[in-house]
Amino acid sequence: MPMPFHIHVTVNKADQHHDVEPRLLLVHYLRDVCGLTGTHVGCETSLCGACTVLVDGKAVKSCTMFAVQADGSSVTTIEGLATNGQLHAVQQGFWECHGLQCGFCTPGMIMTSVALLARNAAPSREQIAEGLRGNLCRCTGYSHIIDAVNHAAKAVARG
Amino acid sequence: MFPAHFDYVRPATVEEAVKLLAKHGDDAKLLTGGHSLIPAMKLRLARPQVVVDIGRIANLSYIRETGGAIAIGAMTTHADIEASKTLRDKSPLLAETASHIGDAQVRNKGTIGGSLVHADPAADYPASILALDAEIDVVGPRGKRTIKAVDFFVDLLQSAVAADEIVTEIRVPATAKTVAYVKTEQKASGFALAGAAVVIGPGGVRVGITGVAATAYRAAGVEKALAGQTSLTPDLIARASAQAAAGVDALGDIHASPEFRAHLAQVNTRRAIEKALTRA
Ligand SMILES: Cc1cc2nc3c(=O)[nH]c(=O)nc-3n(C[C@H](O)[C@H](O)[C@H](O)COP(=O)(O)OP(=O)(O)OC[C@H]3O[C@@H](n4cnc5c(N)ncnc54)[C@H](O)[C@@H]3O)c2cc1C
Ligand code: FES
Ligand code: FES
């Protein structure tokens, strides 16, 4: 058995210290060790984006990163977006525009969209679609998801 | 999908990493962005006993001008290359190429060094690295050496970098704006079925092709047909581009037949030359 590796990760602003197997993927660390099951496992093959979280502000597929690589980083999951019971603008956008049906892809869609809007506060529909190309949805046909992100961008701009 | 067990080490410097590779030999694998290695480890196509994570060696992530060249640290992510103002202003081909890789999440993790060493026949950078005549620095137990782009891609998934060596820097020349990368992608992953990178400069036209053969290559036939020509007419461009896969052993798989890949190489070469010219 390999040596466990000690990691310190800030997850949704809370300090987490654990000894983990080096082969533990970040998505399983978040779900099984930290108990944050909002991050979903869709394909396990780096394609669907359901597992997307923010690591130091950047959207990454947490099924394609070892937890040990996140040592010393700050991770934000879907559970970390709302503040004081107030949905994040992107969450609100998905709510208002029916940006989901079964909801399986939604945490990943929202995390990727949050990072997208942080880079580009007023994206075009084409830029939203391109920004979400690493996130697959089997239900919505994407149109309402683009509406939702657009809605969020406009809501933030209005302040 | 769990990779097999491994020991994880995180050296602070390139020198330390070189020592670790020398110590563990074939049992060790370098990890940077992990976006080729981790999928392979999940499928157990790769089972390293020791993973040497060099992804955090901070001074290997940079983009800076040095004389007439732009130097890029091996651990610079695709996203940083895509967004680099220095590259966009001075040598835009790599930034354009990076924007075509996978998706936003992949570009946030994957690195140029990892992509080059992985030498995937469908990766995007190899076409541009060849068209730019880039230089690649590697460091190993025998010291430092520089590999020219034309010597870098050896075979399917095999680069000229030895297992005990580490890529540290890639240098590309400053170029005119007359460059372009055009690819036809495999829809699910974004990998290239055929991608053509073109640099049009005072010295002539250089063309790199990826996705078509076991390794990316310089389209010598196209370059020869355009050599010494002062006026690149549509007719001349079309005739030259028809040579884009001449003499090449094209790959076939479920995504595209060899004939289709060769055809796409020709079409994308023509489109890339035309696109580059519009940027004059
Ligand atoms: C869903 C998905 C879609 C993708 N789509 C595309 C695409 O459209 N186009 C494209 O070009 N690529 C694509 N990729 C591949 C991606 O670009 C990878 O990031 C890249 O190939 C590997 O870089 P890395 O930093 O992740 O390397 P790693 O996976 O960490 O390493 C790859 C290999 O290189 C070795 N290595 C890494 N760094 C160094 C170094 N500095 N010196 C020596 N050896 C080193 C490692 O030991 C390993 O063998 C895709 C990947 C995924 C998961
Ligand atoms: S579960 Fe990570 S990309 Fe699908
Ligand atoms: S809402 Fe069902 S997969 Fe997107």
Short mmCIF file of C-alpha atoms and ligand atoms in Angstrom, two decimals:
data_model
loop_
_atom_site.label_atom_id
_atom_site.label_comp_id
_atom_site.label_asym_id
_atom_site.label_seq_id
_atom_site.Cartn_x
_atom_site.Cartn_y
_atom_site.Cartn_z
CA MET A 1 0.00 0.00 0.00
CA PRO A 2 1.29 3.44 -0.81
CA MET A 3 1.79 6.08 1.83
CA PRO A 4 -1.30 8.23 2.52
CA PHE A 5 -0.68 11.88 1.74
CA HIS A 6 -1.74 14.65 4.07
CA ILE A 7 -3.72 17.42 2.40
CA HIS A 8 -5.13 20.72 3.54
CA VAL A 9 -7.86 22.06 1.27
CA THR A 10 -10.19 24.99 1.84
CA VAL A 11 -13.59 23.79 0.67
CA ASN A 12 -16.33 26.42 0.51
CA LYS A 13 -14.29 28.55 2.92
CA ALA A 14 -13.97 25.75 5.52
CA ASP A 15 -10.57 24.19 6.32
CA GLN A 16 -10.34 20.48 5.59
CA HIS A 17 -7.39 18.34 6.71
CA HIS A 18 -7.24 14.68 5.69
CA ASP A 19 -4.86 11.82 4.99
CA VAL A 20 -5.86 10.50 1.57
CA GLU A 21 -4.77 7.81 -0.84
CA PRO A 22 -2.87 9.51 -3.65
CA ARG A 23 -5.17 7.89 -6.21
CA LEU A 24 -8.31 9.44 -4.70
CA LEU A 25 -9.93 11.69 -7.30
CA LEU A 26 -10.98 15.17 -6.19
CA VAL A 27 -14.63 14.43 -6.98
CA HIS A 28 -14.65 11.42 -4.64
CA TYR A 29 -12.81 13.42 -1.99
CA LEU A 30 -15.51 16.09 -2.10
CA ARG A 31 -18.40 13.62 -2.13
CA ASP A 32 -17.20 10.79 0.08
CA VAL A 33 -14.71 12.44 2.45
CA CYS A 34 -16.17 15.95 2.77
CA GLY A 35 -19.78 14.75 2.35
CA LEU A 36 -20.57 17.32 -0.33
CA THR A 37 -22.65 15.32 -2.79
CA GLY A 38 -23.79 18.29 -4.85
CA THR A 39 -20.89 17.69 -7.23
CA HIS A 40 -22.00 14.90 -9.55
CA VAL A 41 -20.17 12.09 -11.29
CA GLY A 42 -21.54 11.69 -14.81
CA CYS A 43 -19.14 10.04 -17.22
CA GLU A 44 -15.93 9.59 -15.22
CA THR A 45 -14.13 10.06 -18.54
CA SER A 46 -13.50 13.83 -18.50
CA LEU A 47 -16.19 14.58 -21.08
CA CYS A 48 -19.50 15.52 -19.41
CA GLY A 49 -18.50 18.29 -17.00
CA ALA A 50 -21.04 17.24 -14.31
CA CYS A 51 -18.14 17.13 -11.83
CA THR A 52 -16.97 20.70 -12.49
CA VAL A 53 -15.87 22.68 -9.43
CA LEU A 54 -13.77 25.80 -8.99
CA VAL A 55 -10.18 25.30 -7.87
CA ASP A 56 -8.61 28.65 -7.00
CA GLY A 57 -11.37 30.26 -9.04
CA LYS A 58 -10.85 28.17 -12.16
CA ALA A 59 -13.41 25.68 -13.48
CA VAL A 60 -11.95 22.17 -13.55
CA LYS A 61 -13.34 18.67 -13.98
CA SER A 62 -12.87 17.17 -10.53
CA CYS A 63 -12.91 13.63 -11.95
CA THR A 64 -9.70 14.47 -13.79
CA MET A 65 -7.70 15.72 -10.85
CA PHE A 66 -6.33 13.92 -7.82
CA ALA A 67 -7.29 15.29 -4.40
CA VAL A 68 -3.56 15.55 -3.63
CA GLN A 69 -3.23 18.05 -6.49
CA ALA A 70 -5.70 20.31 -4.69
CA ASP A 71 -3.55 20.39 -1.53
CA GLY A 72 -3.17 24.03 -0.49
CA SER A 73 -5.94 25.19 -2.82
CA SER A 74 -9.31 26.73 -2.32
CA VAL A 75 -12.20 24.73 -3.79
CA THR A 76 -15.74 25.99 -4.38
CA THR A 77 -18.56 23.52 -5.03
CA ILE A 78 -22.23 24.13 -5.78
CA GLU A 79 -22.90 24.06 -2.02
CA GLY A 80 -20.62 27.08 -1.60
CA LEU A 81 -22.42 29.47 -3.95
CA ALA A 82 -25.44 30.65 -1.99
CA THR A 83 -24.81 33.20 0.77
CA ASN A 84 -27.14 33.53 3.77
CA GLY A 85 -29.83 31.52 2.03
CA GLN A 86 -29.67 33.79 -1.02
CA LEU A 87 -29.12 31.95 -4.29
CA HIS A 88 -26.14 33.02 -6.40
CA ALA A 89 -27.14 35.00 -9.52
CA VAL A 90 -26.42 32.01 -11.76
CA GLN A 91 -28.50 29.68 -9.56
CA GLN A 92 -31.30 32.25 -9.65
CA GLY A 93 -30.97 32.40 -13.45
CA PHE A 94 -31.40 28.62 -13.74
CA TRP A 95 -34.46 28.88 -11.46
CA GLU A 96 -36.06 31.73 -13.40
CA CYS A 97 -35.36 30.38 -16.91
CA HIS A 98 -36.03 26.66 -16.29
CA GLY A 99 -32.38 25.91 -17.00
CA LEU A 100 -32.79 22.31 -15.86
CA GLN A 101 -35.01 19.26 -16.13
CA CYS A 102 -33.56 16.24 -14.32
CA GLY A 103 -30.88 18.44 -12.75
CA PHE A 104 -28.03 15.99 -13.06
CA CYS A 105 -25.83 18.25 -15.17
CA THR A 106 -26.86 21.39 -13.30
CA PRO A 107 -24.15 21.70 -10.61
CA GLY A 108 -21.45 21.43 -13.28
CA MET A 109 -23.28 23.78 -15.63
CA ILE A 110 -23.62 26.36 -12.88
CA MET A 111 -19.98 26.14 -11.73
CA THR A 112 -18.69 26.49 -15.30
CA SER A 113 -21.05 29.44 -15.85
CA VAL A 114 -19.87 31.16 -12.68
CA ALA A 115 -16.27 30.98 -13.93
CA LEU A 116 -17.37 32.10 -17.40
CA LEU A 117 -19.10 35.21 -16.05
CA ALA A 118 -16.09 36.00 -13.87
CA ARG A 119 -13.99 36.17 -17.06
CA ASN A 120 -16.59 37.83 -19.26
CA ALA A 121 -19.41 39.69 -17.53
CA ALA A 122 -21.45 40.22 -20.71
CA PRO A 123 -21.03 37.16 -22.95
CA SER A 124 -22.96 36.71 -26.20
CA ARG A 125 -25.13 33.60 -26.62
CA GLU A 126 -22.38 32.13 -28.80
CA GLN A 127 -19.76 32.81 -26.13
CA ILE A 128 -21.97 31.15 -23.50
CA ALA A 129 -22.43 28.09 -25.72
CA GLU A 130 -18.68 27.90 -26.40
CA GLY A 131 -17.90 28.43 -22.71
CA LEU A 132 -20.18 25.49 -21.82
CA ARG A 133 -18.91 23.12 -24.48
CA GLY A 134 -17.33 20.93 -21.81
CA ASN A 135 -20.70 20.41 -20.11
CA LEU A 136 -23.21 17.96 -21.53
CA CYS A 137 -26.95 17.95 -20.85
CA ARG A 138 -29.18 15.08 -21.90
CA CYS A 139 -32.47 16.88 -21.17
CA THR A 140 -32.80 20.55 -21.98
CA GLY A 141 -31.43 21.01 -25.47
CA TYR A 142 -29.22 23.76 -23.97
CA SER A 143 -31.40 26.68 -25.01
CA HIS A 144 -32.79 27.33 -21.54
CA ILE A 145 -29.35 26.91 -20.04
CA ILE A 146 -28.03 29.70 -22.26
CA ASP A 147 -31.08 31.79 -21.31
CA ALA A 148 -30.27 31.18 -17.64
CA VAL A 149 -26.65 32.33 -17.93
CA ASN A 150 -27.75 35.33 -19.96
CA HIS A 151 -30.34 36.15 -17.30
CA ALA A 152 -27.67 35.95 -14.60
CA ALA A 153 -25.28 38.22 -16.52
CA LYS A 154 -28.00 40.83 -16.97
CA ALA A 155 -29.10 40.58 -13.33
CA VAL A 156 -25.53 41.13 -12.13
CA ALA A 157 -25.10 44.08 -14.52
CA ARG A 158 -28.29 45.69 -13.12
CA GLY A 159 -26.80 45.22 -9.64
CA MET B 1 -12.90 4.20 -12.35
CA PHE B 2 -9.97 4.18 -9.97
CA PRO B 3 -6.37 4.29 -11.07
CA ALA B 4 -4.07 1.68 -9.57
CA HIS B 5 -2.27 2.65 -6.36
CA PHE B 6 0.80 4.84 -6.62
CA ASP B 7 3.12 6.88 -4.43
CA TYR B 8 2.84 10.62 -4.83
CA VAL B 9 5.83 12.96 -4.69
CA ARG B 10 5.89 16.67 -5.27
CA PRO B 11 9.39 18.00 -5.89
CA ALA B 12 9.94 21.74 -5.48
CA THR B 13 12.48 22.14 -8.27
CA VAL B 14 13.32 20.69 -11.68
CA GLU B 15 16.64 19.39 -10.29
CA GLU B 16 14.81 17.43 -7.59
CA ALA B 17 12.39 16.07 -10.17
CA VAL B 18 15.24 14.92 -12.43
CA LYS B 19 16.79 13.07 -9.45
CA LEU B 20 13.47 11.38 -8.67
CA LEU B 21 13.09 10.24 -12.28
CA ALA B 22 16.63 8.89 -12.27
CA LYS B 23 15.97 7.03 -9.01
CA HIS B 24 12.65 5.42 -10.01
CA GLY B 25 13.33 4.81 -13.71
CA ASP B 26 10.44 3.29 -15.64
CA ASP B 27 8.29 3.05 -12.50
CA ALA B 28 7.84 6.83 -12.39
CA LYS B 29 5.69 9.21 -14.43
CA LEU B 30 5.64 12.98 -14.43
CA LEU B 31 2.29 14.68 -13.80
CA THR B 32 1.50 18.26 -14.78
CA GLY B 33 -2.07 19.04 -15.85
CA GLY B 34 -3.02 15.37 -15.72
CA HIS B 35 -5.41 15.68 -18.63
CA SER B 36 -3.75 12.96 -20.64
CA LEU B 37 -2.15 10.97 -17.82
CA ILE B 38 -5.13 10.68 -15.44
CA PRO B 39 -7.57 9.40 -18.11
CA ALA B 40 -4.91 6.84 -19.11
CA MET B 41 -4.39 5.84 -15.46
CA LYS B 42 -8.13 5.42 -14.92
CA LEU B 43 -8.26 3.03 -17.85
CA ARG B 44 -5.11 1.40 -16.41
CA LEU B 45 -3.37 2.01 -19.71
CA ALA B 46 -0.79 3.70 -17.49
CA ARG B 47 0.13 2.24 -14.07
CA PRO B 48 3.05 4.25 -12.71
CA GLN B 49 4.22 3.23 -9.22
CA VAL B 50 5.43 6.72 -8.50
CA VAL B 51 3.76 9.89 -9.73
CA VAL B 52 6.09 12.89 -9.72
CA ASP B 53 3.88 15.98 -9.66
CA ILE B 54 5.76 18.87 -11.24
CA GLY B 55 2.61 20.88 -11.91
CA ARG B 56 3.36 23.31 -9.11
CA ILE B 57 6.93 24.25 -9.99
CA ALA B 58 5.97 27.90 -10.15
CA ASN B 59 8.82 29.27 -12.19
CA LEU B 60 7.93 26.98 -15.12
CA SER B 61 4.73 28.85 -15.91
CA TYR B 62 5.48 32.06 -17.83
CA ILE B 63 5.27 33.74 -21.23
CA ARG B 64 7.97 36.34 -21.93
CA GLU B 65 9.80 38.00 -24.77
CA THR B 66 13.48 37.23 -25.21
CA GLY B 67 15.09 38.89 -28.19
CA GLY B 68 13.16 37.93 -31.32
CA ALA B 69 11.48 34.98 -29.61
CA ILE B 70 8.71 34.33 -27.11
CA ALA B 71 9.67 31.90 -24.36
CA ILE B 72 6.91 29.82 -22.79
CA GLY B 73 7.38 27.81 -19.61
CA ALA B 74 6.47 24.14 -20.08
CA MET B 75 3.84 24.25 -17.35
CA THR B 76 1.92 27.15 -18.86
CA THR B 77 -1.71 26.12 -19.25
CA HIS B 78 -3.62 26.20 -22.53
CA ALA B 79 -5.88 28.88 -20.97
CA ASP B 80 -2.90 31.14 -20.19
CA ILE B 81 -1.53 30.70 -23.71
CA GLU B 82 -4.96 31.45 -25.19
CA ALA B 83 -5.26 34.63 -23.11
CA SER B 84 -1.66 35.87 -23.46
CA LYS B 85 -1.43 39.41 -24.81
CA THR B 86 2.27 38.93 -25.52
CA LEU B 87 1.50 35.97 -27.78
CA ARG B 88 -1.53 37.62 -29.39
CA ASP B 89 0.60 40.67 -30.24
CA LYS B 90 3.90 39.03 -31.16
CA SER B 91 3.23 35.44 -32.23
CA PRO B 92 -0.52 34.80 -32.40
CA LEU B 93 -0.54 31.27 -33.83
CA LEU B 94 -0.09 29.42 -30.52
CA ALA B 95 -2.78 31.50 -28.79
CA GLU B 96 -5.20 30.77 -31.62
CA THR B 97 -4.31 27.08 -31.49
CA ALA B 98 -4.80 26.89 -27.71
CA SER B 99 -8.32 28.32 -28.05
CA HIS B 100 -9.24 25.23 -30.11
CA ILE B 101 -8.20 22.69 -27.46
CA GLY B 102 -10.98 20.69 -25.78
CA ASP B 103 -13.12 22.94 -23.60
CA ALA B 104 -12.66 25.63 -20.96
CA GLN B 105 -12.07 23.15 -18.13
CA VAL B 106 -9.49 21.17 -20.12
CA ARG B 107 -7.68 24.40 -21.02
CA ASN B 108 -7.54 25.40 -17.36
CA LYS B 109 -5.57 22.27 -16.42
CA GLY B 110 -3.69 21.04 -19.51
CA THR B 111 -0.18 22.36 -20.15
CA ILE B 112 1.81 22.88 -23.32
CA GLY B 113 4.70 20.73 -22.06
CA GLY B 114 2.38 17.84 -21.21
CA SER B 115 0.62 18.06 -24.53
CA LEU B 116 3.87 18.03 -26.53
CA VAL B 117 5.43 15.14 -24.61
CA HIS B 118 2.22 13.11 -24.80
CA ALA B 119 2.52 13.46 -28.61
CA ASP B 120 -1.09 12.53 -29.28
CA PRO B 121 -1.47 12.28 -33.06
CA ALA B 122 -4.68 14.34 -32.79
CA ALA B 123 -3.36 17.07 -30.48
CA ASP B 124 -3.50 20.66 -31.73
CA TYR B 125 -0.18 22.25 -30.69
CA PRO B 126 2.08 19.95 -32.74
CA ALA B 127 0.86 21.47 -36.04
CA SER B 128 1.67 24.99 -34.83
CA ILE B 129 4.93 24.06 -33.14
CA LEU B 130 6.10 22.64 -36.48
CA ALA B 131 4.86 25.58 -38.57
CA LEU B 132 6.60 27.96 -36.15
CA ASP B 133 9.88 26.01 -36.19
CA ALA B 134 9.82 26.14 -32.41
CA GLU B 135 12.61 25.02 -30.09
CA ILE B 136 11.99 22.87 -27.04
CA ASP B 137 14.39 22.80 -24.06
CA VAL B 138 14.67 19.67 -21.96
CA VAL B 139 16.64 19.00 -18.79
CA GLY B 140 17.81 15.56 -17.67
CA PRO B 141 20.61 13.75 -15.87
CA ARG B 142 22.89 14.54 -18.82
CA GLY B 143 22.17 18.26 -18.55
CA LYS B 144 20.19 20.53 -20.81
CA ARG B 145 19.58 20.18 -24.55
CA THR B 146 17.42 21.86 -27.16
CA ILE B 147 15.24 19.87 -29.56
CA LYS B 148 14.04 21.39 -32.82
CA ALA B 149 10.35 21.02 -33.63
CA VAL B 150 11.06 18.92 -36.74
CA ASP B 151 12.90 16.37 -34.58
CA PHE B 152 10.42 16.37 -31.70
CA PHE B 153 7.56 14.08 -32.77
CA VAL B 154 9.04 10.65 -33.23
CA ASP B 155 6.12 8.24 -33.49
CA LEU B 156 2.56 7.64 -32.27
CA LEU B 157 2.49 8.93 -28.65
CA GLN B 158 6.27 9.18 -28.68
CA SER B 159 8.30 12.36 -28.51
CA ALA B 160 12.06 12.83 -28.57
CA VAL B 161 12.02 13.52 -24.81
CA ALA B 162 13.57 10.61 -22.87
CA ALA B 163 11.74 9.13 -19.88
CA ASP B 164 14.25 10.75 -17.51
CA GLU B 165 14.02 14.20 -19.07
CA ILE B 166 11.73 17.16 -18.36
CA VAL B 167 10.59 19.78 -20.84
CA THR B 168 11.23 23.21 -19.33
CA GLU B 169 10.70 25.77 -22.08
CA ILE B 170 9.27 26.19 -25.58
CA ARG B 171 10.46 29.08 -27.75
CA VAL B 172 8.59 30.37 -30.78
CA PRO B 173 9.71 33.20 -33.05
CA ALA B 174 7.87 36.49 -33.17
CA THR B 175 5.90 36.40 -36.41
CA ALA B 176 3.76 38.60 -38.60
CA LYS B 177 -0.01 38.35 -38.04
CA THR B 178 -0.31 36.24 -41.21
CA VAL B 179 -0.80 32.93 -39.40
CA ALA B 180 -3.81 30.66 -38.94
CA TYR B 181 -4.86 27.32 -37.48
CA VAL B 182 -7.88 25.61 -38.99
CA LYS B 183 -9.11 22.22 -37.81
CA THR B 184 -11.97 19.82 -38.18
CA GLU B 185 -12.65 18.41 -34.76
CA GLN B 186 -13.95 15.15 -33.45
CA LYS B 187 -17.17 16.43 -31.91
CA ALA B 188 -17.12 14.67 -28.54
CA SER B 189 -13.58 15.42 -27.38
CA GLY B 190 -12.56 18.30 -29.63
CA PHE B 191 -9.41 16.48 -30.77
CA ALA B 192 -8.36 17.14 -34.38
CA LEU B 193 -9.43 14.84 -37.20
CA ALA B 194 -7.18 17.08 -39.27
CA GLY B 195 -5.70 20.43 -38.32
CA ALA B 196 -3.51 22.72 -40.42
CA ALA B 197 -1.28 25.48 -39.03
CA VAL B 198 0.17 28.03 -41.41
CA VAL B 199 2.84 30.71 -40.99
CA ILE B 200 3.33 33.07 -43.93
CA GLY B 201 6.52 35.08 -43.55
CA PRO B 202 9.30 36.66 -45.57
CA GLY B 203 11.04 33.28 -45.74
CA GLY B 204 8.04 31.60 -47.37
CA VAL B 205 5.09 29.55 -46.17
CA ARG B 206 5.41 26.89 -43.48
CA VAL B 207 2.63 24.36 -42.91
CA GLY B 208 2.21 21.91 -40.02
CA ILE B 209 -0.46 19.18 -40.12
CA THR B 210 -1.86 17.24 -37.16
CA GLY B 211 -4.51 14.54 -36.74
CA VAL B 212 -3.79 12.85 -40.05
CA ALA B 213 -0.78 10.60 -39.47
CA ALA B 214 0.91 8.85 -36.54
CA THR B 215 2.78 12.08 -35.86
CA ALA B 216 2.24 15.67 -36.89
CA TYR B 217 4.37 16.66 -39.88
CA ARG B 218 5.50 19.57 -42.05
CA ALA B 219 3.62 19.53 -45.37
CA ALA B 220 6.74 19.65 -47.54
CA GLY B 221 4.81 19.36 -50.81
CA VAL B 222 2.68 22.40 -50.02
CA GLU B 223 5.65 24.45 -48.88
CA LYS B 224 7.62 23.59 -52.03
CA ALA B 225 4.74 24.47 -54.33
CA LEU B 226 4.52 27.91 -52.71
CA ALA B 227 8.27 28.57 -52.41
CA GLY B 228 9.48 31.73 -54.14
CA GLN B 229 5.96 32.71 -55.23
CA THR B 230 5.24 36.40 -54.78
CA SER B 231 1.52 36.30 -55.49
CA LEU B 232 -0.51 33.63 -53.71
CA THR B 233 -3.49 33.37 -56.05
CA PRO B 234 -6.52 31.22 -55.13
CA ASP B 235 -5.60 28.83 -57.91
CA LEU B 236 -2.02 28.45 -56.72
CA ILE B 237 -3.16 27.99 -53.11
CA ALA B 238 -5.62 25.28 -54.16
CA ARG B 239 -2.99 23.43 -56.22
CA ALA B 240 -0.41 23.62 -53.42
CA SER B 241 -2.90 22.53 -50.73
CA ALA B 242 -3.69 19.41 -52.71
CA GLN B 243 -0.22 18.21 -51.60
CA ALA B 244 -1.09 18.43 -47.88
CA ALA B 245 -1.14 14.67 -47.33
CA ALA B 246 1.04 13.60 -50.26
CA GLY B 247 3.17 10.59 -49.38
CA VAL B 248 1.67 10.41 -45.88
CA ASP B 249 0.40 7.20 -44.29
CA ALA B 250 -2.99 8.52 -43.07
CA LEU B 251 -4.67 6.99 -39.99
CA GLY B 252 -8.16 5.51 -40.03
CA ASP B 253 -10.48 4.84 -37.07
CA ILE B 254 -14.17 4.96 -36.16
CA HIS B 255 -14.14 8.74 -36.48
CA ALA B 256 -12.66 9.10 -39.96
CA SER B 257 -11.18 6.96 -42.74
CA PRO B 258 -7.63 7.61 -44.01
CA GLU B 259 -9.06 9.07 -47.23
CA PHE B 260 -11.30 11.47 -45.31
CA ARG B 261 -8.44 12.60 -43.07
CA ALA B 262 -6.23 13.23 -46.11
CA HIS B 263 -9.04 15.19 -47.75
CA LEU B 264 -9.57 17.28 -44.61
CA ALA B 265 -5.83 18.02 -44.48
CA GLN B 266 -6.04 19.49 -47.99
CA VAL B 267 -9.18 21.51 -47.33
CA ASN B 268 -7.97 22.84 -43.99
CA THR B 269 -4.56 23.75 -45.43
CA ARG B 270 -6.25 25.79 -48.16
CA ARG B 271 -8.55 27.45 -45.63
CA ALA B 272 -5.68 28.19 -43.24
CA ILE B 273 -3.59 29.83 -45.99
CA GLU B 274 -6.59 31.90 -47.10
CA LYS B 275 -7.37 32.88 -43.53
CA ALA B 276 -3.76 33.86 -42.80
CA LEU B 277 -3.72 36.08 -45.89
CA THR B 278 -6.83 37.96 -44.73
CA ARG B 279 -4.85 38.93 -41.64
CA ALA B 280 -2.10 40.70 -43.61
C1 LIG C 1 -11.87 15.87 -22.51
C2 LIG C 1 -10.54 16.20 -23.10
C3 LIG C 1 -10.49 16.83 -24.33
C4 LIG C 1 -9.25 17.16 -24.90
N1 LIG C 1 -9.25 17.78 -26.11
C5 LIG C 1 -8.06 18.11 -26.68
C6 LIG C 1 -8.01 18.77 -27.94
O1 LIG C 1 -9.04 19.10 -28.56
N2 LIG C 1 -6.80 19.06 -28.45
C7 LIG C 1 -5.63 18.75 -27.79
O2 LIG C 1 -4.55 19.05 -28.30
N3 LIG C 1 -5.64 18.14 -26.60
C8 LIG C 1 -6.83 17.81 -26.03
N4 LIG C 1 -6.83 17.18 -24.80
C9 LIG C 1 -5.54 16.83 -24.14
C10 LIG C 1 -5.06 17.97 -23.26
O3 LIG C 1 -4.62 19.03 -24.06
C11 LIG C 1 -3.97 17.56 -22.27
O4 LIG C 1 -3.95 18.56 -21.32
C12 LIG C 1 -2.56 17.48 -22.77
O5 LIG C 1 -2.47 16.56 -23.81
C13 LIG C 1 -1.60 16.97 -21.68
O6 LIG C 1 -1.13 18.01 -20.88
P1 LIG C 1 -1.13 17.82 -19.30
O7 LIG C 1 -0.43 19.00 -18.75
O8 LIG C 1 -2.49 17.58 -18.85
O9 LIG C 1 -0.16 16.57 -19.15
P2 LIG C 1 -0.25 15.26 -18.21
O10 LIG C 1 -1.46 14.50 -18.46
O11 LIG C 1 0.07 15.64 -16.82
O12 LIG C 1 1.02 14.48 -18.81
C14 LIG C 1 0.99 13.95 -20.13
C15 LIG C 1 2.27 13.17 -20.40
O13 LIG C 1 3.39 14.03 -20.54
C16 LIG C 1 4.36 13.81 -19.52
N5 LIG C 1 4.78 15.15 -19.11
C17 LIG C 1 3.95 16.14 -18.66
N6 LIG C 1 4.65 17.29 -18.50
C18 LIG C 1 5.93 17.03 -18.86
C19 LIG C 1 7.13 17.81 -18.92
N7 LIG C 1 7.15 19.11 -18.60
N8 LIG C 1 8.27 17.20 -19.34
C20 LIG C 1 8.27 15.90 -19.68
N9 LIG C 1 7.17 15.11 -19.64
C21 LIG C 1 6.02 15.66 -19.24
C22 LIG C 1 3.66 13.00 -18.46
O14 LIG C 1 4.53 12.16 -17.78
C23 LIG C 1 2.65 12.21 -19.28
O15 LIG C 1 3.27 11.10 -19.86
C24 LIG C 1 -8.04 16.84 -24.21
C25 LIG C 1 -8.10 16.22 -22.96
C26 LIG C 1 -9.31 15.90 -22.40
C27 LIG C 1 -9.33 15.24 -21.06
S1 FES C 2 -17.70 13.05 -14.47
FE1 FES C 2 -16.06 14.43 -14.76
S2 FES C 2 -16.32 15.04 -16.78
FE2 FES C 2 -17.93 13.58 -16.55
S1 FES C 3 -31.08 18.66 -16.94
FE1 FES C 3 -30.92 16.53 -17.18
S2 FES C 3 -28.88 16.31 -17.91
FE2 FES C 3 -29.16 18.44 -17.95
#
